[in-house]
Coordinates of N, CA, C and O in Angstrom, one line a residue:
X1 N -10.6 28.7 -4.5 CA -10.0 27.1 -4.3 C -10.8 26.1 -5.2 O -12.4 25.9 -4.9
X2 N -10.1 25.0 -5.9 CA -12.0 24.7 -6.5 C -11.5 23.7 -5.8 O -11.3 22.7 -5.1
X3 N -13.1 23.3 -5.4 CA -13.7 22.1 -4.7 C -12.8 20.6 -5.1 O -12.7 20.2 -3.3
X4 N -12.5 20.4 -6.1 CA -11.9 19.1 -6.4 C -10.2 19.3 -5.2 O -9.4 18.4 -5.2
X5 N -9.5 20.2 -5.2 CA -8.6 20.4 -4.7 C -8.9 19.9 -3.5 O -8.0 19.6 -2.1
X6 N -9.9 21.0 -3.4 CA -9.9 20.5 -1.0 C -10.5 19.5 -1.3 O -10.7 19.0 0.0
X7 N -11.3 19.0 -2.1 CA -12.2 17.5 -1.4 C -10.5 16.4 -1.7 O -10.7 15.9 -1.2
X8 N -9.5 16.7 -2.6 CA -8.7 15.7 -2.8 C -7.6 16.1 -1.7 O -7.9 15.6 -1.2
X9 N -7.6 16.9 -1.1 CA -6.9 17.2 0.5 C -7.3 16.6 1.7 O -6.5 15.5 2.6
X10 N -8.9 16.4 1.3 CA -9.9 16.2 2.7 C -9.1 14.6 2.6 O -9.3 14.1 4.1
X11 N -9.1 14.3 1.6 CA -8.9 12.2 1.0 C -7.0 12.7 1.6 O -7.7 11.4 2.7
X12 N -6.7 12.9 1.2 CA -5.4 12.9 1.9 C -5.0 13.3 3.4 O -5.1 12.5 3.5
X13 N -5.7 14.0 3.9 CA -5.4 13.4 5.3 C -6.4 12.9 5.9 O -5.4 12.6 6.7
X14 N -7.4 12.6 5.6 CA -7.8 11.7 6.5 C -7.6 10.4 6.8 O -7.2 9.4 7.6
X15 N -7.2 9.8 4.6 CA -6.3 8.2 4.6 C -4.7 8.5 5.1 O -4.6 7.4 6.0
X16 N -3.9 9.9 5.8 CA -2.9 10.1 6.4 C -3.1 9.6 7.3 O -2.5 9.2 8.1
X17 N -4.2 10.5 8.0 CA -4.6 10.3 9.7 C -4.9 8.6 9.7 O -4.8 8.0 10.8
X18 N -5.5 8.4 8.9 CA -6.0 6.7 9.3 C -4.6 5.6 9.4 O -4.6 5.0 9.7
X19 N -4.0 6.1 8.2 CA -2.8 5.5 7.5 C -1.9 5.4 9.2 O -0.9 4.3 9.2
X20 N -1.5 6.3 9.6 CA -1.4 6.4 10.7 C -1.3 5.7 12.1 O -1.1 5.3 13.3
X21 N -2.6 5.4 11.9 CA -3.9 5.1 13.6 C -4.0 3.9 13.4 O -2.9 3.3 14.9
X22 N -3.5 3.6 12.1 CA -4.0 2.3 12.0 C -2.9 0.9 12.5 O -2.9 0.5 13.5
X23 N -1.2 0.9 12.1 CA -0.6 0.1 12.8 C 0.2 1.0 14.4 O 0.1 -0.3 15.4
X24 N -0.8 1.6 15.0 CA -1.2 1.9 16.7 C -1.9 1.1 17.4 O -1.7 0.6 17.9
X25 N -3.3 0.7 16.9 CA -4.5 0.2 17.6 C -4.5 -0.9 17.2 O -5.6 -1.8 17.6
X26 N -4.3 -1.4 15.8 CA -4.2 -3.2 15.3 C -3.7 -3.8 15.7 O -2.4 -4.5 16.8
X27 N -4.1 -4.7 16.3 CA -4.6 -5.8 17.4 C -3.8 -7.1 16.6 O -2.4 -7.4 17.2
X28 N -4.2 -6.5 15.4 CA -3.4 -8.0 14.2 C -2.3 -7.7 14.2 O -1.9 -7.3 12.9
X29 N -0.5 -8.5 14.4 CA 0.2 -7.6 13.9 C 1.4 -8.7 14.8 O 1.3 -9.0 15.6
X30 N 2.2 -9.1 12.9 CA 3.3 -9.9 13.0 C 4.1 -9.1 13.0 O 4.6 -9.1 11.8
X31 N 5.4 -9.7 13.5 CA 6.9 -8.9 13.8 C 7.9 -10.4 14.0 O 8.1 -11.3 15.1
X32 N 9.0 -10.6 12.1 CA 9.3 -12.1 12.2 C 10.9 -10.5 11.3 O 10.7 -11.0 10.3
X33 N 12.1 -10.7 12.6 CA 12.7 -10.2 11.7 C 13.3 -9.1 10.7 O 12.2 -7.5 11.4
X34 N 13.0 -9.0 10.4 CA 12.7 -7.3 9.0 C 11.6 -6.8 8.2 O 11.5 -6.4 8.0
X35 N 10.4 -8.3 8.4 CA 8.8 -8.4 8.3 C 8.6 -8.2 9.4 O 8.8 -8.4 10.4
X36 N 6.8 -7.5 9.4 CA 6.6 -6.9 10.1 C 4.8 -7.0 9.1 O 5.1 -6.3 8.4
X37 N 3.2 -7.4 9.4 CA 2.5 -7.7 9.4 C 1.8 -7.1 9.7 O 1.3 -8.2 10.9
X38 N 1.0 -6.1 9.1 CA -0.1 -5.4 10.6 C -0.9 -5.1 9.8 O -1.8 -4.3 8.0
X39 N -2.0 -6.0 10.0 CA -3.8 -6.1 9.2 C -3.6 -4.9 8.9 O -3.9 -3.7 10.3
X40 N -4.8 -4.7 7.5 CA -5.0 -3.0 6.9 C -4.2 -2.2 6.5 O -4.2 -0.9 6.8
X41 N -3.1 -2.1 7.1 CA -1.8 -1.1 7.4 C -1.3 -0.9 5.8 O -1.4 1.0 6.3
X42 N -2.3 -1.1 4.8 CA -1.6 -0.7 3.5 C -2.6 -0.2 3.2 O -3.2 0.2 1.8
X43 N -4.3 -0.3 3.8 CA -5.2 0.0 2.5 C -5.7 1.4 2.6 O -6.5 1.4 2.1
X44 N -5.4 1.8 3.6 CA -5.1 3.8 3.3 C -4.0 3.7 2.3 O -5.0 4.7 1.6
X45 N -3.4 3.6 1.8 CA -2.8 3.8 1.0 C -3.6 3.5 -0.7 O -3.9 4.4 -2.1
X46 N -4.0 2.3 -0.2 CA -4.3 1.6 -1.8 C -6.0 2.3 -2.0 O -6.5 2.5 -2.7
X47 N -6.9 2.7 -1.4 CA -8.0 3.0 -1.0 C -7.7 5.0 -1.4 O -7.9 5.4 -2.2
X48 N -6.8 5.3 -1.6 CA -5.5 6.4 -2.1 C -5.6 6.5 -4.1 O -6.5 7.6 -4.3
X49 N -6.2 5.4 -4.1 CA -5.2 4.9 -5.4 C -6.4 5.0 -6.1 O -6.9 5.5 -7.7
X50 N -8.0 5.0 -4.8 CA -8.7 5.3 -5.8 C -9.4 6.9 -6.4 O -10.0 6.7 -6.6
X51 N -8.5 7.7 -5.3 CA -8.9 9.4 -6.3 C -8.1 9.7 -7.1 O -8.5 10.4 -7.7
X52 N -6.8 9.7 -6.8 CA -5.8 10.2 -8.0 C -4.3 9.6 -7.8 O -3.4 10.0 -6.6
X53 N -3.7 9.5 -9.4 CA -2.2 9.8 -8.5 C -1.7 10.3 -7.2 O -0.4 10.2 -6.2
X54 N -1.8 12.1 -7.3 CA -1.4 12.7 -6.0 C -1.4 12.3 -4.8 O -1.1 12.2 -4.0
X55 N -3.1 12.5 -4.7 CA -3.7 11.9 -3.6 C -2.6 10.3 -2.3 O -2.5 10.7 -1.9
X56 N -2.3 9.2 -3.2 CA -2.3 7.7 -3.6 C -0.6 8.3 -3.3 O -0.1 7.7 -2.2
X57 N 0.7 9.5 -3.2 CA 1.8 8.9 -3.2 C 1.3 10.5 -2.2 O 2.5 9.4 -1.6
X58 N 1.0 11.4 -1.6 CA 0.7 12.0 -0.5 C 0.0 10.8 1.0 O 1.0 11.2 1.8
X59 N -0.5 9.9 0.2 CA -0.6 9.5 1.7 C 0.4 8.6 1.8 O 0.3 7.9 2.5
X60 N 0.5 7.9 1.0 CA 2.0 7.1 1.1 C 3.2 8.1 1.9 O 4.0 6.4 2.8
X61 N 3.7 9.0 1.3 CA 4.1 9.7 2.0 C 4.2 9.8 4.1 O 5.0 10.4 4.5
X62 N 2.3 10.3 4.1 CA 2.5 10.3 4.9 C 2.5 9.7 6.0 O 2.5 9.4 7.2
X63 N 2.0 8.3 5.3 CA 2.6 7.2 6.2 C 3.5 6.6 6.3 O 3.5 6.0 7.2
X64 N 4.0 7.0 5.4 CA 5.8 6.5 5.4 C 6.8 7.3 6.6 O 6.7 6.9 8.1
X65 N 5.7 8.7 7.7 CA 6.0 9.5 7.8 C 6.3 8.7 9.1 O 6.5 8.6 10.0
X66 N 4.7 8.3 9.6 CA 4.3 7.9 10.5 C 5.6 6.6 11.1 O 5.6 6.9 12.1
X67 N 5.5 6.2 9.4 CA 6.3 4.9 10.7 C 7.1 5.2 10.4 O 8.6 4.3 11.8
X68 N 8.0 6.6 10.5 CA 9.3 6.8 10.9 C 9.4 7.2 12.5 O 10.1 6.7 12.3
X69 N 8.2 7.7 12.6 CA 8.2 7.9 13.7 C 7.8 7.3 14.8 O 7.9 6.9 16.0
X70 N 7.1 6.0 14.4 CA 7.2 4.9 15.4 C 7.6 3.6 15.5 O 7.0 2.4 15.8
X71 N 8.7 3.4 13.5 CA 9.2 2.3 13.9 C 10.1 1.8 13.7 O 11.4 3.1 13.7
X72 N 11.2 0.7 13.8 CA 12.4 1.0 12.5 C 12.7 1.5 12.0 O 11.8 1.1 10.8
X73 N 13.9 1.8 11.6 CA 14.0 2.8 10.4 C 13.7 2.2 9.3 O 13.4 2.7 8.6
X74 N 13.8 0.2 9.4 CA 13.6 -0.4 7.8 C 12.3 -0.5 7.2 O 12.0 -0.5 6.5
X75 N 10.9 -0.8 8.4 CA 10.2 0.1 8.5 C 9.7 0.9 7.7 O 8.9 0.9 6.8
X76 N 10.1 1.7 7.8 CA 9.9 3.7 7.6 C 10.6 3.6 6.4 O 10.0 4.4 5.0
X77 N 11.7 2.6 5.9 CA 12.1 3.1 3.9 C 10.7 2.2 3.5 O 11.1 2.6 2.4
X78 N 10.8 0.8 4.6 CA 10.0 0.1 3.6 C 8.7 0.4 3.5 O 7.7 0.8 2.4
X79 N 7.4 1.2 4.1 CA 6.7 1.7 3.9 C 6.8 2.8 2.5 O 6.6 3.3 2.2
X80 N 7.8 3.6 2.9 CA 8.4 4.7 2.2 C 8.2 3.9 0.5 O 7.7 4.5 -0.2
X81 N 8.6 2.8 0.3 CA 9.2 2.2 -1.0 C 7.2 2.8 -1.1 O 7.5 2.4 -3.0
X82 N 6.0 2.2 -0.7 CA 4.8 2.5 -1.3 C 4.0 3.7 -2.0 O 3.0 3.3 -2.9
X83 N 5.4 4.2 -2.5 CA 4.9 5.5 -3.2 C 4.9 5.0 -4.8 O 4.3 5.1 -5.3
X84 N 5.4 4.1 -4.5 CA 6.2 3.3 -6.4 C 4.9 2.7 -6.1 O 4.2 2.5 -7.9
X85 N 4.1 2.1 -5.8 CA 3.0 0.6 -5.9 C 1.6 1.6 -6.3 O 1.2 1.8 -6.9
X86 N 2.0 2.5 -5.0 CA 1.0 4.3 -4.6 C 0.8 4.5 -6.3 O -0.7 4.8 -7.1
X87 N 1.9 5.2 -6.7 CA 1.2 6.1 -7.4 C 1.1 5.9 -8.8 O 0.3 5.9 -9.7
X88 N 1.9 4.6 -8.8 CA 0.8 2.9 -10.7 C 0.5 2.7 -10.5 O -0.8 2.9 -11.3
X89 N -0.1 2.3 -9.6 CA -2.2 1.9 -9.3 C -2.4 2.8 -9.3 O -3.1 2.9 -10.5
X90 N -2.4 4.3 -9.3 CA -3.5 5.2 -9.0 C -3.7 5.4 -10.8 O -4.6 5.9 -11.1
X91 N -2.4 5.9 -11.3 CA -1.8 5.7 -12.6 C -3.1 4.6 -13.1 O -4.2 5.5 -14.8
X92 N -2.6 3.7 -13.3 CA -3.7 2.8 -14.2 C -5.7 2.9 -14.1 O -4.9 3.1 -14.6
X93 N -5.6 2.8 -12.7 CA -7.0 2.9 -12.0 C -7.1 4.5 -12.3 O -8.6 3.9 -13.6
X94 N -7.0 5.4 -13.0 CA -7.0 7.0 -13.4 C -7.6 6.6 -15.2 O -7.9 7.3 -15.5
X95 N -6.1 5.3 -15.6 CA -6.7 5.6 -16.8 C -7.0 4.6 -17.8 O -8.1 4.4 -19.1
X96 N -7.8 3.6 -16.7 CA -8.6 2.4 -17.2 C -9.8 2.5 -15.7 O -9.0 1.7 -15.2
X97 N -10.6 2.8 -15.3 CA -11.3 3.3 -14.5 C -12.4 2.2 -14.5 O -12.9 1.7 -13.6
X98 N -12.6 1.7 -15.9 CA -13.3 1.1 -15.6 C -13.2 -1.1 -14.6 O -14.6 -1.1 -14.8
X99 N -12.5 -0.7 -15.0 CA -11.6 -2.1 -14.3 C -12.4 -2.0 -13.2 O -12.2 -3.2 -12.0
X100 N -12.7 -1.2 -11.8 CA -13.2 -1.3 -10.8 C -15.0 -2.6 -10.6 O -15.1 -3.0 -10.2
X101 N -15.2 -2.5 -12.3 CA -16.2 -3.4 -12.3 C -16.4 -4.6 -12.8 O -17.4 -5.2 -13.0
X102 N -15.6 -4.8 -13.1 CA -14.7 -5.8 -13.8 C -13.5 -7.1 -12.4 O -12.1 -6.9 -11.8
X103 N -14.2 -8.2 -11.9 CA -13.5 -9.1 -10.4 C -12.4 -9.6 -11.3 O -11.8 -9.6 -10.7
X104 N -12.2 -10.3 -12.7 CA -11.6 -10.9 -12.9 C -10.3 -9.7 -13.4 O -8.9 -9.9 -12.5
X105 N -10.9 -8.4 -13.5 CA -9.3 -7.4 -13.3 C -8.8 -7.1 -12.6 O -7.7 -6.8 -12.2
X106 N -10.1 -7.2 -11.8 CA -9.1 -6.7 -9.8 C -8.0 -7.2 -10.0 O -7.4 -7.4 -8.5
X107 N -8.5 -8.4 -9.6 CA -7.4 -9.8 -9.2 C -6.2 -10.0 -10.1 O -5.4 -9.8 -8.9
X108 N -6.0 -9.8 -10.8 CA -5.1 -9.7 -11.9 C -3.9 -8.3 -11.6 O -3.2 -7.6 -11.4
X109 N -5.4 -6.6 -11.6 CA -4.5 -5.8 -10.9 C -4.5 -5.6 -9.6 O -2.8 -5.2 -9.1
X110 N -4.9 -6.6 -8.7 CA -4.0 -7.0 -7.4 C -2.9 -7.7 -7.0 O -2.2 -7.6 -6.8
X111 N -2.4 -8.8 -7.7 CA -1.6 -9.4 -8.5 C -0.5 -9.2 -9.3 O 0.8 -8.7 -8.4
X112 N -1.0 -8.5 -9.6 CA 0.4 -7.5 -9.8 C 0.7 -6.3 -8.7 O 1.8 -6.2 -8.8
X113 N 0.1 -5.8 -7.5 CA 0.7 -4.5 -7.3 C 0.8 -5.4 -6.1 O 2.3 -4.7 -5.8
X114 N 0.4 -6.3 -6.2 CA 1.3 -6.8 -4.8 C 2.5 -7.5 -5.7 O 4.0 -7.9 -3.9
X115 N 2.7 -8.0 -6.4 CA 3.9 -8.3 -6.4 C 5.5 -7.0 -6.7 O 6.1 -7.1 -6.7
X116 N 4.7 -5.9 -7.4 CA 5.6 -4.9 -7.4 C 5.7 -4.1 -6.3 O 6.8 -4.2 -5.5
X117 N 5.0 -4.2 -5.4 CA 4.9 -3.8 -3.7 C 5.9 -5.0 -3.0 O 6.7 -4.2 -3.0
X118 N 5.9 -6.2 -3.2 CA 6.2 -7.1 -2.6 C 7.8 -7.1 -2.5 O 8.6 -6.7 -2.7
X119 N 8.5 -6.2 -4.5 CA 9.4 -6.4 -5.6 C 10.4 -5.4 -4.9 O 11.6 -5.7 -4.3
X120 N 9.6 -4.2 -4.3 CA 10.4 -2.6 -3.8 C 10.9 -3.3 -2.7 O 12.1 -2.7 -1.8
X121 N 9.7 -3.4 -1.7 CA 10.1 -3.4 -0.1 C 12.1 -4.5 0.0 O 11.9 -4.7 0.8
X122 N 11.3 -5.6 -0.7 CA 12.9 -7.0 -1.0 C 13.9 -6.5 -1.3 O 15.1 -6.1 -0.6
X123 N 13.5 -5.6 -2.2 CA 15.1 -4.6 -2.7 C 15.4 -4.0 -1.3 O 16.8 -3.9 -1.0
X124 N 15.2 -3.6 -0.9 CA 15.3 -2.6 0.3 C 16.1 -3.3 1.6 O 16.5 -2.6 2.0
X125 N 15.4 -4.3 1.9 CA 15.8 -5.3 3.1 C 16.7 -6.0 1.8 O 17.6 -6.1 3.5
X126 N 16.5 -6.8 1.0 CA 17.8 -6.9 0.3 C 18.9 -5.5 0.8 O 20.4 -6.1 1.8
X127 N 19.4 -4.7 0.5 CA 20.2 -3.8 1.0 C 20.5 -3.7 1.9 O 22.0 -4.0 2.7
X128 N 20.0 -3.7 2.8 CA 20.2 -3.8 4.7 C 20.5 -4.6 4.8 O 21.7 -5.0 6.1
X129 N 20.2 -5.9 4.5 CA 20.7 -7.5 4.1 C 22.6 -7.4 4.0 O 23.2 -8.0 4.7
X130 N 22.6 -6.9 3.1 CA 23.6 -7.0 2.4 C 25.4 -5.6 3.0 O 26.6 -5.7 3.2
X131 N 24.2 -4.5 4.1 CA 25.2 -4.1 4.7 C 24.4 -4.1 6.4 O 25.5 -3.4 6.9
X132 N 25.2 -5.4 6.5 CA 24.8 -5.7 7.9 C 23.7 -4.5 8.2 O 24.5 -4.7 9.7
X133 N 22.1 -4.5 8.0 CA 21.7 -3.4 8.4 C 21.0 -4.1 9.5 O 19.9 -3.7 9.5
X134 N 20.7 -5.5 9.1 CA 19.3 -6.4 10.2 C 20.3 -6.9 10.6 O 21.4 -6.8 11.6
X135 N 19.0 -6.9 12.1 CA 19.8 -7.7 13.6 C 20.1 -9.2 13.4 O 20.0 -9.4 12.0
X136 N 20.6 -9.6 13.8 CA 21.9 -11.0 13.8 C 20.5 -12.2 13.9 O 21.1 -13.4 13.2
X137 N 19.0 -12.5 14.7 CA 18.0 -12.8 14.3 C 17.9 -13.1 12.5 O 18.0 -14.4 11.9
X138 N 17.8 -12.3 11.3 CA 18.3 -12.2 10.0 C 19.0 -12.9 9.4 O 18.7 -13.6 8.2
X139 N 20.5 -12.1 9.9 CA 21.3 -13.5 9.9 C 21.6 -14.8 9.7 O 22.3 -16.3 9.2
X140 N 21.2 -15.4 11.5 CA 20.4 -16.9 11.1 C 19.9 -17.4 10.0 O 20.1 -18.2 10.2
X141 N 18.8 -16.7 10.1 CA 17.8 -17.8 9.3 C 18.4 -17.5 7.1 O 17.7 -18.3 7.0
X142 N 19.4 -16.4 7.4 CA 19.9 -16.2 6.3 C 18.3 -15.4 5.3 O 17.3 -15.4 5.2
X143 N 19.5 -15.4 4.1 CA 18.6 -14.2 2.8 C 18.5 -14.9 2.3 O 16.8 -14.3 2.5
X144 N 17.8 -15.8 2.3 CA 16.5 -16.8 1.6 C 15.4 -16.4 2.5 O 14.3 -16.5 2.1
X145 N 15.6 -17.0 3.7 CA 14.5 -17.6 4.6 C 14.1 -15.8 4.5 O 12.7 -15.5 5.1
X146 N 14.5 -14.9 5.8 CA 15.0 -14.1 6.3 C 14.6 -12.5 5.5 O 13.0 -11.5 5.4
X147 N 14.5 -12.7 4.5 CA 14.1 -11.6 3.3 C 13.2 -12.0 1.8 O 11.9 -12.0 1.7
X148 N 13.9 -13.4 1.3 CA 13.5 -13.5 0.2 C 11.4 -14.1 0.4 O 10.7 -14.1 0.2
X149 N 11.7 -15.0 2.1 CA 10.3 -16.1 2.0 C 9.1 -15.0 3.4 O 8.6 -14.6 2.9
X150 N 10.2 -14.3 4.2 CA 9.3 -13.4 5.0 C 9.0 -12.2 4.3 O 7.6 -11.6 4.4
X151 N 9.8 -11.2 3.9 CA 9.8 -9.6 3.2 C 9.0 -10.8 1.7 O 8.1 -9.3 1.5
X152 N 9.8 -11.1 1.4 CA 9.1 -11.2 -0.8 C 7.6 -12.0 -0.7 O 6.7 -11.0 -0.5
X153 N 7.5 -14.1 0.4 CA 6.3 -14.1 -0.1 C 5.3 -13.3 0.7 O 4.0 -12.9 0.1
X154 N 5.8 -12.9 2.6 CA 4.8 -12.7 3.2 C 4.0 -11.6 2.6 O 3.7 -11.0 3.5
X155 N 5.0 -10.9 2.6 CA 4.5 -8.8 1.6 C 3.4 -8.9 0.5 O 2.5 -8.5 0.8
X156 N 3.6 -10.2 -0.2 CA 3.0 -10.0 -1.5 C 1.7 -10.7 -0.9 O 0.7 -10.0 -1.2
X157 N 1.2 -12.1 0.5 CA 0.5 -12.4 0.4 C -0.4 -11.2 1.2 O -1.7 -11.5 1.4
X158 N 0.6 -10.6 2.2 CA -0.1 -8.6 3.0 C -0.3 -7.7 2.0 O -1.9 -7.8 2.4
X159 N -0.3 -8.4 1.0 CA -0.9 -6.8 -0.2 C -1.8 -7.3 -0.5 O -2.6 -6.9 -0.9
X160 N -1.7 -7.9 -1.8 CA -2.9 -9.5 -1.5 C -4.1 -9.2 -0.3 O -4.9 -8.9 -1.0
X161 N -3.9 -9.5 0.9 CA -5.5 -9.1 2.0 C -5.5 -7.6 1.5 O -7.0 -7.1 1.8
X162 N -4.2 -6.9 2.2 CA -4.8 -5.8 2.0 C -5.5 -4.7 0.7 O -7.1 -4.4 1.1
X163 N -5.3 -5.1 -0.1 CA -5.7 -4.5 -1.7 C -7.2 -5.4 -1.7 O -8.8 -3.9 -1.9
X164 N -7.5 -6.3 -0.8 CA -9.0 -6.9 -0.9 C -9.4 -5.9 -0.2 O -11.2 -5.5 -0.7
X165 N -9.4 -6.4 0.8 CA -9.6 -5.1 2.2 C -10.2 -3.3 1.6 O -11.4 -3.9 2.0
X166 N -9.3 -3.1 0.8 CA -10.1 -1.9 0.9 C -10.4 -2.0 -0.6 O -10.9 -1.1 -1.2
X167 N -10.2 -3.1 -1.3 CA -10.8 -3.0 -3.2 C -12.8 -2.6 -2.3 O -13.6 -2.1 -3.0
X168 N -12.6 -3.9 -1.0 CA -14.1 -4.1 -1.1 C -14.9 -2.8 -0.2 O -15.7 -2.0 -0.7
X169 N -14.0 -1.8 1.2 CA -14.5 -0.2 0.9 C -15.1 0.5 -0.1 O -15.5 1.0 -0.1
X170 N -13.9 0.5 -1.4 CA -13.9 1.5 -2.1 C -14.9 0.7 -3.3 O -15.9 1.8 -3.8
X171 N -15.7 -0.5 -3.2 CA -16.2 -0.6 -3.4 C -18.0 -0.5 -3.2 O -19.2 0.1 -3.9
X172 N -18.0 0.0 -1.6 CA -19.0 0.0 -0.8 C -19.0 1.9 -0.9 O -20.2 2.2 -1.0
X173 N -18.3 2.1 -0.9 CA -18.4 4.2 -0.7 C -17.4 4.9 -1.9 O -17.6 6.1 -2.1
X174 N -17.2 3.7 -2.6 CA -16.7 4.9 -3.9 C -17.5 5.9 -4.3 O -16.5 7.0 -5.3
X175 N -18.3 4.9 -5.0 CA -19.7 6.4 -5.6 C -20.4 7.5 -4.7 O -20.4 8.3 -5.3
X176 N -20.2 7.5 -3.2 CA -21.1 7.6 -2.7 C -20.4 8.8 -2.1 O -20.7 10.2 -1.6
X177 N -18.8 8.6 -2.4 CA -17.4 9.6 -1.6 C -17.0 9.6 -2.9 O -16.6 10.8 -2.4
X178 N -17.3 9.4 -3.5 CA -17.2 10.4 -5.2 C -15.3 10.3 -5.6 O -14.7 11.5 -6.2
X179 N -15.3 9.3 -5.3 CA -14.2 8.9 -5.9 C -14.3 8.8 -6.9 O -14.4 8.5 -7.1
X180 N -12.9 10.0 -7.9 CA -12.3 10.4 -8.7 C -12.7 9.0 -10.0 O -13.2 8.4 -10.8
X181 N -12.5 7.9 -9.8 CA -12.3 6.9 -10.3 C -14.0 5.8 -10.9 O -13.8 5.4 -11.3
X182 N -14.3 5.5 -9.2 CA -15.8 5.8 -9.1 C -16.9 6.1 -10.4 O -17.4 5.9 -11.6
X183 N -16.1 7.5 -9.5 CA -17.1 8.6 -10.8 C -16.9 8.4 -12.8 O -17.8 7.8 -13.9
X184 N -15.6 8.6 -12.7 CA -15.5 7.7 -14.3 C -15.2 7.1 -14.2 O -16.0 6.3 -16.1
X185 N -15.9 5.6 -13.8 CA -16.1 4.7 -14.3 C -18.2 4.3 -14.7 O -18.0 3.5 -15.8
X186 N -18.8 4.7 -14.3 CA -20.0 5.5 -14.2 C -20.2 5.7 -15.6 O -21.7 5.9 -16.1
X187 N -19.2 6.4 -15.8 CA -19.7 7.0 -17.8 C -19.3 6.0 -18.6 O -18.9 5.4 -18.7

């Protein structure tokens, strides 16, 4: 077995475990209707993007499984949508690894990632809203407030914060822990 495949499997296992534990123990958690914000809940998936698209997808799937086991179905579905931004974000980082050393480009990457992240979560919650799959409070607030503002805008801000945390961590450990994006950026 190759050293890289064992290393990638180790990254995936560690980040999945972290992604399952964070929502269970994080004291900063806000739930309003179909929206939920747990500080750092996206960090493991976002860190996995610095390893590879495959690891990012595996971590997104693993953490989604954790949410399906511990949270309402709609939150599990929102977590499952992370596969999309994780795969494309990791693919972009793999193709352009030098971006990690450009703060301006990373800010733009964070914004685009946040928009994609929020878009897919909003689409999922919109489906549940349109098929009467949400709690009564969501319908009392209305579509704009409960879906667009809380899930869309709130999710975008949550994504920006969590990616900033993930990026700060990656900057500190990326080379030391041989994250492929950082190793490629050094060449």
